[in-house]
PDB file of N, CA and C in Angstrom:
ATOM      1  N   GLN N1412      -8.165  -0.291 -20.050  1.00  0.00           N
ATOM      2  CA  GLN N1412      -6.768  -0.520 -19.713  1.00  0.00           C
ATOM      3  C   GLN N1412      -6.604  -0.429 -18.196  1.00  0.00           C
ATOM      4  N   VAL N1413      -6.087  -1.501 -17.616  1.00  0.00           N
ATOM      5  CA  VAL N1413      -5.904  -1.545 -16.179  1.00  0.00           C
ATOM      6  C   VAL N1413      -4.682  -0.722 -15.783  1.00  0.00           C
ATOM      7  N   GLN N1414      -4.859   0.111 -14.787  1.00  0.00           N
ATOM      8  CA  GLN N1414      -3.742   0.922 -14.327  1.00  0.00           C
ATOM      9  C   GLN N1414      -3.836   1.146 -12.826  1.00  0.00           C
ATOM     10  N   LEU N1415      -2.717   0.985 -12.147  1.00  0.00           N
ATOM     11  CA  LEU N1415      -2.586   1.283 -10.727  1.00  0.00           C
ATOM     12  C   LEU N1415      -1.509   2.353 -10.579  1.00  0.00           C
ATOM     13  N   VAL N1416      -1.847   3.437  -9.906  1.00  0.00           N
ATOM     14  CA  VAL N1416      -0.903   4.539  -9.743  1.00  0.00           C
ATOM     15  C   VAL N1416      -0.774   4.865  -8.263  1.00  0.00           C
ATOM     16  N   GLU N1417       0.432   4.632  -7.751  1.00  0.00           N
ATOM     17  CA  GLU N1417       0.729   4.913  -6.345  1.00  0.00           C
ATOM     18  C   GLU N1417       1.352   6.298  -6.214  1.00  0.00           C
ATOM     19  N   SER N1418       1.056   6.956  -5.101  1.00  0.00           N
ATOM     20  CA  SER N1418       1.627   8.278  -4.843  1.00  0.00           C
ATOM     21  C   SER N1418       1.673   8.532  -3.351  1.00  0.00           C
ATOM     22  N   GLY N1419       2.365   9.594  -2.965  1.00  0.00           N
ATOM     23  CA  GLY N1419       2.387  10.016  -1.574  1.00  0.00           C
ATOM     24  C   GLY N1419       3.651   9.692  -0.810  1.00  0.00           C
ATOM     25  N   GLY N1420       4.575   8.999  -1.438  1.00  0.00           N
ATOM     26  CA  GLY N1420       5.817   8.679  -0.751  1.00  0.00           C
ATOM     27  C   GLY N1420       6.702   9.900  -0.562  1.00  0.00           C
ATOM     28  N   GLY N1421       7.810   9.690   0.126  1.00  0.00           N
ATOM     29  CA  GLY N1421       8.734  10.794   0.346  1.00  0.00           C
ATOM     30  C   GLY N1421       9.809  10.422   1.334  1.00  0.00           C
ATOM     31  N   LEU N1422      10.592  11.418   1.704  1.00  0.00           N
ATOM     32  CA  LEU N1422      11.671  11.257   2.682  1.00  0.00           C
ATOM     33  C   LEU N1422      11.200  11.854   3.999  1.00  0.00           C
ATOM     34  N   VAL N1423      11.179  11.038   5.028  1.00  0.00           N
ATOM     35  CA  VAL N1423      10.728  11.503   6.334  1.00  0.00           C
ATOM     36  C   VAL N1423      11.674  11.003   7.412  1.00  0.00           C
ATOM     37  N   GLN N1424      11.645  11.668   8.542  1.00  0.00           N
ATOM     38  CA  GLN N1424      12.447  11.225   9.682  1.00  0.00           C
ATOM     39  C   GLN N1424      11.712  10.121  10.431  1.00  0.00           C
ATOM     40  N   ALA N1425      12.480   9.313  11.122  1.00  0.00           N
ATOM     41  CA  ALA N1425      11.875   8.271  11.949  1.00  0.00           C
ATOM     42  C   ALA N1425      10.870   8.897  12.912  1.00  0.00           C
ATOM     43  N   GLY N1426       9.735   8.230  13.060  1.00  0.00           N
ATOM     44  CA  GLY N1426       8.668   8.744  13.898  1.00  0.00           C
ATOM     45  C   GLY N1426       7.642   9.565  13.144  1.00  0.00           C
ATOM     46  N   GLY N1427       7.941   9.901  11.912  1.00  0.00           N
ATOM     47  CA  GLY N1427       7.038  10.696  11.104  1.00  0.00           C
ATOM     48  C   GLY N1427       5.919   9.879  10.489  1.00  0.00           C
ATOM     49  N   SER N1428       5.128  10.555   9.661  1.00  0.00           N
ATOM     50  CA  SER N1428       3.962   9.924   9.048  1.00  0.00           C
ATOM     51  C   SER N1428       3.886  10.247   7.567  1.00  0.00           C
ATOM     52  N   LEU N1429       3.234   9.366   6.849  1.00  0.00           N
ATOM     53  CA  LEU N1429       2.937   9.577   5.426  1.00  0.00           C
ATOM     54  C   LEU N1429       1.575   8.972   5.128  1.00  0.00           C
ATOM     55  N   ARG N1430       0.945   9.477   4.082  1.00  0.00           N
ATOM     56  CA  ARG N1430      -0.291   8.866   3.603  1.00  0.00           C
ATOM     57  C   ARG N1430      -0.117   8.535   2.126  1.00  0.00           C
ATOM     58  N   LEU N1431      -0.129   7.267   1.827  1.00  0.00           N
ATOM     59  CA  LEU N1431       0.016   6.807   0.453  1.00  0.00           C
ATOM     60  C   LEU N1431      -1.355   6.635  -0.183  1.00  0.00           C
ATOM     61  N   SER N1432      -1.417   6.859  -1.486  1.00  0.00           N
ATOM     62  CA  SER N1432      -2.652   6.674  -2.241  1.00  0.00           C
ATOM     63  C   SER N1432      -2.418   5.726  -3.399  1.00  0.00           C
ATOM     64  N   CYS N1433      -3.464   5.020  -3.758  1.00  0.00           N
ATOM     65  CA  CYS N1433      -3.429   4.111  -4.903  1.00  0.00           C
ATOM     66  C   CYS N1433      -4.687   4.376  -5.721  1.00  0.00           C
ATOM     67  N   ALA N1434      -4.509   4.919  -6.893  1.00  0.00           N
ATOM     68  CA  ALA N1434      -5.630   5.195  -7.783  1.00  0.00           C
ATOM     69  C   ALA N1434      -5.723   4.081  -8.820  1.00  0.00           C
ATOM     70  N   ALA N1435      -6.883   3.468  -8.911  1.00  0.00           N
ATOM     71  CA  ALA N1435      -7.086   2.346  -9.825  1.00  0.00           C
ATOM     72  C   ALA N1435      -8.024   2.740 -10.951  1.00  0.00           C
ATOM     73  N   SER N1436      -7.742   2.227 -12.124  1.00  0.00           N
ATOM     74  CA  SER N1436      -8.616   2.445 -13.274  1.00  0.00           C
ATOM     75  C   SER N1436      -8.649   1.182 -14.121  1.00  0.00           C
ATOM     76  N   GLY N1437      -9.743   1.027 -14.876  1.00  0.00           N
ATOM     77  CA  GLY N1437      -9.869  -0.129 -15.753  1.00  0.00           C
ATOM     78  C   GLY N1437     -10.345  -1.392 -15.073  1.00  0.00           C
ATOM     79  N   ILE N1438     -10.739  -1.287 -13.799  1.00  0.00           N
ATOM     80  CA  ILE N1438     -11.241  -2.441 -13.057  1.00  0.00           C
ATOM     81  C   ILE N1438     -12.496  -2.036 -12.286  1.00  0.00           C
ATOM     82  N   ILE N1439     -13.268  -3.034 -11.867  1.00  0.00           N
ATOM     83  CA  ILE N1439     -14.401  -2.758 -10.979  1.00  0.00           C
ATOM     84  C   ILE N1439     -13.830  -2.768  -9.569  1.00  0.00           C
ATOM     85  N   PHE N1440     -13.288  -1.637  -9.183  1.00  0.00           N
ATOM     86  CA  PHE N1440     -12.501  -1.515  -7.955  1.00  0.00           C
ATOM     87  C   PHE N1440     -13.285  -1.967  -6.727  1.00  0.00           C
ATOM     88  N   SER N1441     -14.553  -1.612  -6.676  1.00  0.00           N
ATOM     89  CA  SER N1441     -15.343  -1.871  -5.473  1.00  0.00           C
ATOM     90  C   SER N1441     -15.497  -3.362  -5.182  1.00  0.00           C
ATOM     91  N   LEU N1442     -15.292  -4.209  -6.162  1.00  0.00           N
ATOM     92  CA  LEU N1442     -15.482  -5.643  -5.980  1.00  0.00           C
ATOM     93  C   LEU N1442     -14.197  -6.372  -5.606  1.00  0.00           C
ATOM     94  N   LYS N1443     -13.096  -5.668  -5.614  1.00  0.00           N
ATOM     95  CA  LYS N1443     -11.812  -6.337  -5.441  1.00  0.00           C
ATOM     96  C   LYS N1443     -11.226  -6.145  -4.038  1.00  0.00           C
ATOM     97  N   ALA N1444     -10.736  -7.228  -3.470  1.00  0.00           N
ATOM     98  CA  ALA N1444      -9.881  -7.112  -2.289  1.00  0.00           C
ATOM     99  C   ALA N1444      -8.547  -6.553  -2.764  1.00  0.00           C
ATOM    100  N   MET N1445      -8.054  -5.534  -2.075  1.00  0.00           N
ATOM    101  CA  MET N1445      -6.843  -4.845  -2.498  1.00  0.00           C
ATOM    102  C   MET N1445      -5.810  -4.884  -1.384  1.00  0.00           C
ATOM    103  N   GLY N1446      -4.557  -4.744  -1.782  1.00  0.00           N
ATOM    104  CA  GLY N1446      -3.499  -4.788  -0.789  1.00  0.00           C
ATOM    105  C   GLY N1446      -2.363  -3.830  -1.098  1.00  0.00           C
ATOM    106  N   TRP N1447      -1.608  -3.556  -0.070  1.00  0.00           N
ATOM    107  CA  TRP N1447      -0.352  -2.816  -0.198  1.00  0.00           C
ATOM    108  C   TRP N1447       0.800  -3.794  -0.011  1.00  0.00           C
ATOM    109  N   TYR N1448       1.829  -3.583  -0.793  1.00  0.00           N
ATOM    110  CA  TYR N1448       3.027  -4.412  -0.762  1.00  0.00           C
ATOM    111  C   TYR N1448       4.232  -3.481  -0.758  1.00  0.00           C
ATOM    112  N   ARG N1449       5.376  -3.980  -0.328  1.00  0.00           N
ATOM    113  CA  ARG N1449       6.578  -3.149  -0.375  1.00  0.00           C
ATOM    114  C   ARG N1449       7.792  -4.000  -0.699  1.00  0.00           C
ATOM    115  N   GLN N1450       8.776  -3.334  -1.285  1.00  0.00           N
ATOM    116  CA  GLN N1450      10.027  -4.009  -1.618  1.00  0.00           C
ATOM    117  C   GLN N1450      11.178  -3.137  -1.184  1.00  0.00           C
ATOM    118  N   ALA N1451      11.909  -3.631  -0.212  1.00  0.00           N
ATOM    119  CA  ALA N1451      13.088  -2.931   0.282  1.00  0.00           C
ATOM    120  C   ALA N1451      14.291  -3.297  -0.583  1.00  0.00           C
ATOM    121  N   PRO N1452      15.323  -2.461  -0.593  1.00  0.00           N
ATOM    122  CA  PRO N1452      16.514  -2.751  -1.404  1.00  0.00           C
ATOM    123  C   PRO N1452      17.094  -4.124  -1.085  1.00  0.00           C
ATOM    124  N   GLY N1453      17.301  -4.920  -2.119  1.00  0.00           N
ATOM    125  CA  GLY N1453      17.904  -6.228  -1.944  1.00  0.00           C
ATOM    126  C   GLY N1453      16.990  -7.295  -1.379  1.00  0.00           C
ATOM    127  N   LYS N1454      15.707  -6.984  -1.225  1.00  0.00           N
ATOM    128  CA  LYS N1454      14.772  -7.938  -0.654  1.00  0.00           C
ATOM    129  C   LYS N1454      13.611  -8.203  -1.609  1.00  0.00           C
ATOM    130  N   GLN N1455      12.902  -9.294  -1.343  1.00  0.00           N
ATOM    131  CA  GLN N1455      11.735  -9.602  -2.153  1.00  0.00           C
ATOM    132  C   GLN N1455      10.557  -8.721  -1.745  1.00  0.00           C
ATOM    133  N   ARG N1456       9.655  -8.558  -2.663  1.00  0.00           N
ATOM    134  CA  ARG N1456       8.435  -7.813  -2.377  1.00  0.00           C
ATOM    135  C   ARG N1456       7.636  -8.575  -1.313  1.00  0.00           C
ATOM    136  N   GLU N1457       7.083  -7.834  -0.340  1.00  0.00           N
ATOM    137  CA  GLU N1457       6.316  -8.461   0.725  1.00  0.00           C
ATOM    138  C   GLU N1457       4.973  -7.783   0.884  1.00  0.00           C
ATOM    139  N   TRP N1458       4.026  -8.560   1.355  1.00  0.00           N
ATOM    140  CA  TRP N1458       2.697  -8.054   1.642  1.00  0.00           C
ATOM    141  C   TRP N1458       2.735  -7.241   2.925  1.00  0.00           C
ATOM    142  N   VAL N1459       1.991  -6.131   2.940  1.00  0.00           N
ATOM    143  CA  VAL N1459       1.965  -5.241   4.094  1.00  0.00           C
ATOM    144  C   VAL N1459       0.583  -5.223   4.755  1.00  0.00           C
ATOM    145  N   ALA N1460      -0.447  -5.031   3.933  1.00  0.00           N
ATOM    146  CA  ALA N1460      -1.794  -4.919   4.461  1.00  0.00           C
ATOM    147  C   ALA N1460      -2.786  -5.162   3.340  1.00  0.00           C
ATOM    148  N   SER N1461      -4.004  -5.540   3.707  1.00  0.00           N
ATOM    149  CA  SER N1461      -5.039  -5.749   2.702  1.00  0.00           C
ATOM    150  C   SER N1461      -6.395  -5.345   3.240  1.00  0.00           C
ATOM    151  N   ILE N1462      -7.303  -5.083   2.317  1.00  0.00           N
ATOM    152  CA  ILE N1462      -8.657  -4.669   2.674  1.00  0.00           C
ATOM    153  C   ILE N1462      -9.624  -5.323   1.694  1.00  0.00           C
ATOM    154  N   THR N1463     -10.679  -5.922   2.237  1.00  0.00           N
ATOM    155  CA  THR N1463     -11.658  -6.568   1.384  1.00  0.00           C
ATOM    156  C   THR N1463     -12.596  -5.538   0.758  1.00  0.00           C
ATOM    157  N   SER N1464     -13.459  -6.013  -0.105  1.00  0.00           N
ATOM    158  CA  SER N1464     -14.388  -5.108  -0.780  1.00  0.00           C
ATOM    159  C   SER N1464     -15.340  -4.444   0.222  1.00  0.00           C
ATOM    160  N   ASN N1465     -15.605  -5.110   1.335  1.00  0.00           N
ATOM    161  CA  ASN N1465     -16.512  -4.517   2.313  1.00  0.00           C
ATOM    162  C   ASN N1465     -15.777  -3.866   3.485  1.00  0.00           C
ATOM    163  N   GLY N1466     -14.452  -3.737   3.366  1.00  0.00           N
ATOM    164  CA  GLY N1466     -13.715  -2.946   4.346  1.00  0.00           C
ATOM    165  C   GLY N1466     -13.011  -3.702   5.459  1.00  0.00           C
ATOM    166  N   SER N1467     -13.059  -5.005   5.469  1.00  0.00           N
ATOM    167  CA  SER N1467     -12.318  -5.753   6.486  1.00  0.00           C
ATOM    168  C   SER N1467     -10.822  -5.668   6.187  1.00  0.00           C
ATOM    169  N   THR N1468     -10.036  -5.497   7.232  1.00  0.00           N
ATOM    170  CA  THR N1468      -8.604  -5.247   7.048  1.00  0.00           C
ATOM    171  C   THR N1468      -7.743  -6.320   7.704  1.00  0.00           C
ATOM    172  N   ASN N1469      -6.524  -6.417   7.210  1.00  0.00           N
ATOM    173  CA  ASN N1469      -5.562  -7.345   7.773  1.00  0.00           C
ATOM    174  C   ASN N1469      -4.176  -6.750   7.583  1.00  0.00           C
ATOM    175  N   TYR N1470      -3.283  -7.006   8.549  1.00  0.00           N
ATOM    176  CA  TYR N1470      -1.957  -6.381   8.512  1.00  0.00           C
ATOM    177  C   TYR N1470      -0.860  -7.397   8.803  1.00  0.00           C
ATOM    178  N   ALA N1471       0.299  -7.144   8.206  1.00  0.00           N
ATOM    179  CA  ALA N1471       1.483  -7.908   8.572  1.00  0.00           C
ATOM    180  C   ALA N1471       1.872  -7.539   9.999  1.00  0.00           C
ATOM    181  N   GLY N1472       2.451  -8.491  10.696  1.00  0.00           N
ATOM    182  CA  GLY N1472       2.785  -8.258  12.091  1.00  0.00           C
ATOM    183  C   GLY N1472       3.732  -7.078  12.302  1.00  0.00           C
ATOM    184  N   SER N1473       4.623  -6.857  11.342  1.00  0.00           N
ATOM    185  CA  SER N1473       5.630  -5.802  11.498  1.00  0.00           C
ATOM    186  C   SER N1473       5.045  -4.396  11.403  1.00  0.00           C
ATOM    187  N   VAL N1474       3.824  -4.270  10.898  1.00  0.00           N
ATOM    188  CA  VAL N1474       3.236  -2.940  10.722  1.00  0.00           C
ATOM    189  C   VAL N1474       1.963  -2.747  11.520  1.00  0.00           C
ATOM    190  N   LYS N1475       1.479  -3.795  12.138  1.00  0.00           N
ATOM    191  CA  LYS N1475       0.212  -3.704  12.880  1.00  0.00           C
ATOM    192  C   LYS N1475       0.330  -2.656  13.967  1.00  0.00           C
ATOM    193  N   GLY N1476      -0.672  -1.805  14.044  1.00  0.00           N
ATOM    194  CA  GLY N1476      -0.683  -0.738  15.032  1.00  0.00           C
ATOM    195  C   GLY N1476      -0.064   0.561  14.541  1.00  0.00           C
ATOM    196  N   ARG N1477       0.657   0.505  13.433  1.00  0.00           N
ATOM    197  CA  ARG N1477       1.289   1.719  12.885  1.00  0.00           C
ATOM    198  C   ARG N1477       0.722   2.091  11.517  1.00  0.00           C
ATOM    199  N   PHE N1478       0.276   1.107  10.771  1.00  0.00           N
ATOM    200  CA  PHE N1478      -0.264   1.327   9.428  1.00  0.00           C
ATOM    201  C   PHE N1478      -1.789   1.156   9.463  1.00  0.00           C
ATOM    202  N   THR N1479      -2.476   1.977   8.670  1.00  0.00           N
ATOM    203  CA  THR N1479      -3.922   1.853   8.547  1.00  0.00           C
ATOM    204  C   THR N1479      -4.309   1.888   7.079  1.00  0.00           C
ATOM    205  N   ILE N1480      -4.937   0.819   6.630  1.00  0.00           N
ATOM    206  CA  ILE N1480      -5.378   0.736   5.242  1.00  0.00           C
ATOM    207  C   ILE N1480      -6.849   1.123   5.165  1.00  0.00           C
ATOM    208  N   SER N1481      -7.211   1.822   4.107  1.00  0.00           N
ATOM    209  CA  SER N1481      -8.600   2.213   3.901  1.00  0.00           C
ATOM    210  C   SER N1481      -8.859   2.347   2.402  1.00  0.00           C
ATOM    211  N   ARG N1482     -10.112   2.502   2.061  1.00  0.00           N
ATOM    212  CA  ARG N1482     -10.466   2.635   0.639  1.00  0.00           C
ATOM    213  C   ARG N1482     -11.677   3.534   0.489  1.00  0.00           C
ATOM    214  N   ASP N1483     -11.760   4.160  -0.674  1.00  0.00           N
ATOM    215  CA  ASP N1483     -12.918   4.966  -1.046  1.00  0.00           C
ATOM    216  C   ASP N1483     -13.375   4.434  -2.396  1.00  0.00           C
ATOM    217  N   ASN N1484     -14.368   3.571  -2.382  1.00  0.00           N
ATOM    218  CA  ASN N1484     -14.803   2.930  -3.622  1.00  0.00           C
ATOM    219  C   ASN N1484     -15.385   3.936  -4.615  1.00  0.00           C
ATOM    220  N   ALA N1485     -15.961   5.018  -4.116  1.00  0.00           N
ATOM    221  CA  ALA N1485     -16.521   6.032  -5.012  1.00  0.00           C
ATOM    222  C   ALA N1485     -15.427   6.724  -5.819  1.00  0.00           C
ATOM    223  N   LYS N1486     -14.201   6.735  -5.265  1.00  0.00           N
ATOM    224  CA  LYS N1486     -13.074   7.382  -5.950  1.00  0.00           C
ATOM    225  C   LYS N1486     -12.108   6.375  -6.555  1.00  0.00           C
ATOM    226  N   ASN N1487     -12.445   5.087  -6.461  1.00  0.00           N
ATOM    227  CA  ASN N1487     -11.536   4.044  -6.969  1.00  0.00           C
ATOM    228  C   ASN N1487     -10.129   4.214  -6.404  1.00  0.00           C
ATOM    229  N   THR N1488     -10.057   4.523  -5.123  1.00  0.00           N
ATOM    230  CA  THR N1488      -8.777   4.835  -4.500  1.00  0.00           C
ATOM    231  C   THR N1488      -8.629   4.112  -3.167  1.00  0.00           C
ATOM    232  N   MET N1489      -7.421   3.645  -2.922  1.00  0.00           N
ATOM    233  CA  MET N1489      -7.076   3.012  -1.656  1.00  0.00           C
ATOM    234  C   MET N1489      -5.977   3.836  -1.000  1.00  0.00           C
ATOM    235  N   TYR N1490      -5.921   3.780   0.318  1.00  0.00           N
ATOM    236  CA  TYR N1490      -4.951   4.591   1.063  1.00  0.00           C
ATOM    237  C   TYR N1490      -4.176   3.714   2.047  1.00  0.00           C
ATOM    238  N   LEU N1491      -3.019   4.219   2.423  1.00  0.00           N
ATOM    239  CA  LEU N1491      -2.252   3.609   3.504  1.00  0.00           C
ATOM    240  C   LEU N1491      -1.697   4.737   4.362  1.00  0.00           C
ATOM    241  N   GLN N1492      -2.244   4.870   5.542  1.00  0.00           N
ATOM    242  CA  GLN N1492      -1.723   5.834   6.508  1.00  0.00           C
ATOM    243  C   GLN N1492      -0.601   5.155   7.276  1.00  0.00           C
ATOM    244  N   ILE N1493       0.571   5.749   7.240  1.00  0.00           N
ATOM    245  CA  ILE N1493       1.737   5.162   7.891  1.00  0.00           C
ATOM    246  C   ILE N1493       2.184   6.107   8.995  1.00  0.00           C
ATOM    247  N   ASP N1494       2.135   5.650  10.210  1.00  0.00           N
ATOM    248  CA  ASP N1494       2.560   6.442  11.367  1.00  0.00           C
ATOM    249  C   ASP N1494       3.758   5.775  12.036  1.00  0.00           C
ATOM    250  N   SER N1495       4.416   6.543  12.889  1.00  0.00           N
ATOM    251  CA  SER N1495       5.569   6.018  13.639  1.00  0.00           C
ATOM    252  C   SER N1495       6.550   5.287  12.717  1.00  0.00           C
ATOM    253  N   LEU N1496       6.903   5.952  11.651  1.00  0.00           N
ATOM    254  CA  LEU N1496       7.787   5.342  10.657  1.00  0.00           C
ATOM    255  C   LEU N1496       9.129   4.961  11.257  1.00  0.00           C
ATOM    256  N   LYS N1497       9.652   3.840  10.790  1.00  0.00           N
ATOM    257  CA  LYS N1497      10.949   3.334  11.210  1.00  0.00           C
ATOM    258  C   LYS N1497      11.864   3.226   9.984  1.00  0.00           C
ATOM    259  N   PRO N1498      13.172   3.291  10.192  1.00  0.00           N
ATOM    260  CA  PRO N1498      14.086   3.134   9.042  1.00  0.00           C
ATOM    261  C   PRO N1498      13.835   1.848   8.257  1.00  0.00           C
ATOM    262  N   GLU N1499      13.424   0.798   8.944  1.00  0.00           N
ATOM    263  CA  GLU N1499      13.174  -0.474   8.251  1.00  0.00           C
ATOM    264  C   GLU N1499      11.907  -0.455   7.402  1.00  0.00           C
ATOM    265  N   ASP N1500      11.146   0.625   7.461  1.00  0.00           N
ATOM    266  CA  ASP N1500      10.001   0.784   6.566  1.00  0.00           C
ATOM    267  C   ASP N1500      10.422   1.322   5.193  1.00  0.00           C
ATOM    268  N   THR N1501      11.677   1.689   5.066  1.00  0.00           N
ATOM    269  CA  THR N1501      12.176   2.197   3.790  1.00  0.00           C
ATOM    270  C   THR N1501      11.997   1.155   2.700  1.00  0.00           C
ATOM    271  N   ALA N1502      11.292   1.529   1.634  1.00  0.00           N
ATOM    272  CA  ALA N1502      10.980   0.585   0.560  1.00  0.00           C
ATOM    273  C   ALA N1502      10.197   1.327  -0.525  1.00  0.00           C
ATOM    274  N   VAL N1503      10.030   0.659  -1.644  1.00  0.00           N
ATOM    275  CA  VAL N1503       9.069   1.102  -2.640  1.00  0.00           C
ATOM    276  C   VAL N1503       7.755   0.413  -2.327  1.00  0.00           C
ATOM    277  N   TYR N1504       6.693   1.198  -2.224  1.00  0.00           N
ATOM    278  CA  TYR N1504       5.388   0.681  -1.858  1.00  0.00           C
ATOM    279  C   TYR N1504       4.509   0.583  -3.109  1.00  0.00           C
ATOM    280  N   TYR N1505       3.853  -0.563  -3.232  1.00  0.00           N
ATOM    281  CA  TYR N1505       2.996  -0.859  -4.370  1.00  0.00           C
ATOM    282  C   TYR N1505       1.604  -1.245  -3.883  1.00  0.00           C
ATOM    283  N   CYS N1506       0.634  -1.052  -4.749  1.00  0.00           N
ATOM    284  CA  CYS N1506      -0.697  -1.580  -4.477  1.00  0.00           C
ATOM    285  C   CYS N1506      -1.051  -2.583  -5.572  1.00  0.00           C
ATOM    286  N   ASN N1507      -1.921  -3.519  -5.226  1.00  0.00           N
ATOM    287  CA  ASN N1507      -2.380  -4.488  -6.209  1.00  0.00           C
ATOM    288  C   ASN N1507      -3.571  -5.226  -5.631  1.00  0.00           C
ATOM    289  N   ALA N1508      -4.243  -5.958  -6.476  1.00  0.00           N
ATOM    290  CA  ALA N1508      -5.313  -6.820  -6.014  1.00  0.00           C
ATOM    291  C   ALA N1508      -4.711  -7.949  -5.174  1.00  0.00           C
ATOM    292  N   VAL N1509      -5.497  -8.436  -4.241  1.00  0.00           N
ATOM    293  CA  VAL N1509      -5.031  -9.546  -3.412  1.00  0.00           C
ATOM    294  C   VAL N1509      -5.025 -10.836  -4.220  1.00  0.00           C
ATOM    295  N   TYR N1510      -6.050 -11.051  -4.994  1.00  0.00           N
ATOM    296  CA  TYR N1510      -6.133 -12.237  -5.845  1.00  0.00           C
ATOM    297  C   TYR N1510      -6.008 -11.789  -7.285  1.00  0.00           C
ATOM    298  N   ALA N1511      -5.620 -12.688  -8.190  1.00  0.00           N
ATOM    299  CA  ALA N1511      -5.528 -12.369  -9.615  1.00  0.00           C
ATOM    300  C   ALA N1511      -4.826 -11.038  -9.825  1.00  0.00           C
ATOM    301  N   LYS N1512      -3.518 -11.044  -9.577  1.00  0.00           N
ATOM    302  CA  LYS N1512      -2.742  -9.812  -9.631  1.00  0.00           C
ATOM    303  C   LYS N1512      -2.906  -9.079 -10.958  1.00  0.00           C
ATOM    304  N   LEU N1513      -2.933  -7.762 -10.817  1.00  0.00           N
ATOM    305  CA  LEU N1513      -3.007  -6.843 -11.944  1.00  0.00           C
ATOM    306  C   LEU N1513      -1.591  -6.415 -12.332  1.00  0.00           C
ATOM    307  N   PRO N1514      -1.413  -5.765 -13.477  1.00  0.00           N
ATOM    308  CA  PRO N1514      -0.082  -5.232 -13.796  1.00  0.00           C
ATOM    309  C   PRO N1514       0.386  -4.279 -12.703  1.00  0.00           C
ATOM    310  N   TRP N1515       1.600  -4.456 -12.241  1.00  0.00           N
ATOM    311  CA  TRP N1515       2.125  -3.620 -11.166  1.00  0.00           C
ATOM    312  C   TRP N1515       2.367  -2.198 -11.654  1.00  0.00           C
ATOM    313  N   GLY N1516       2.099  -1.240 -10.778  1.00  0.00           N
ATOM    314  CA  GLY N1516       2.429   0.135 -11.061  1.00  0.00           C
ATOM    315  C   GLY N1516       3.899   0.397 -10.783  1.00  0.00           C
ATOM    316  N   GLN N1517       4.275   1.667 -10.819  1.00  0.00           N
ATOM    317  CA  GLN N1517       5.669   2.027 -10.589  1.00  0.00           C
ATOM    318  C   GLN N1517       6.009   2.120  -9.113  1.00  0.00           C
ATOM    319  N   GLY N1518       4.995   2.176  -8.279  1.00  0.00           N
ATOM    320  CA  GLY N1518       5.237   2.267  -6.853  1.00  0.00           C
ATOM    321  C   GLY N1518       5.576   3.677  -6.418  1.00  0.00           C
ATOM    322  N   THR N1519       5.663   3.857  -5.120  1.00  0.00           N
ATOM    323  CA  THR N1519       6.047   5.147  -4.557  1.00  0.00           C
ATOM    324  C   THR N1519       7.110   4.906  -3.489  1.00  0.00           C
ATOM    325  N   GLN N1520       8.185   5.655  -3.551  1.00  0.00           N
ATOM    326  CA  GLN N1520       9.345   5.444  -2.673  1.00  0.00           C
ATOM    327  C   GLN N1520       9.092   6.078  -1.310  1.00  0.00           C
ATOM    328  N   VAL N1521       9.293   5.296  -0.278  1.00  0.00           N
ATOM    329  CA  VAL N1521       9.273   5.790   1.099  1.00  0.00           C
ATOM    330  C   VAL N1521      10.665   5.593   1.673  1.00  0.00           C
ATOM    331  N   THR N1522      11.258   6.683   2.118  1.00  0.00           N
ATOM    332  CA  THR N1522      12.587   6.622   2.715  1.00  0.00           C
ATOM    333  C   THR N1522      12.513   7.236   4.102  1.00  0.00           C
ATOM    334  N   VAL N1523      12.943   6.475   5.100  1.00  0.00           N
ATOM    335  CA  VAL N1523      12.888   6.922   6.482  1.00  0.00           C
ATOM    336  C   VAL N1523      14.306   7.072   6.999  1.00  0.00           C
ATOM    337  N   SER N1524      14.644   8.258   7.431  1.00  0.00           N
ATOM    338  CA  SER N1524      15.973   8.517   7.969  1.00  0.00           C
ATOM    339  C   SER N1524      15.954   8.395   9.487  1.00  0.00           C
ATOM    340  N   SER N1525      17.055   7.924  10.020  1.00  0.00           N
ATOM    341  CA  SER N1525      17.137   7.723  11.482  1.00  0.00           C
ATOM    342  C   SER N1525      17.662   8.963  12.181  1.00  0.00           C
TER     343      SER N1525
END
């Protein structure tokens, strides 16, 4: 059974940091390019960052330099380090495969206060 479980969100002040985690099960995690996505209130879900199976990374322009994506294939887990948080980063954050999307998890809420 495929399952993606996001965690690590919370309420932080602008300029703060969070580390999000994505635990995957039911897939051969090490072979999959994975990504983080977010959905702000009233907006469509958008891609934030992605990492290939061998660790190459890519970021949306709005988060480049502030977000760092990483993965630990031995733990079937992906991470998103978020620094210098801005109010516009407020959203529910999700993880998923880059290609051939898996069932979406519940996401983790990130709320940034100004």
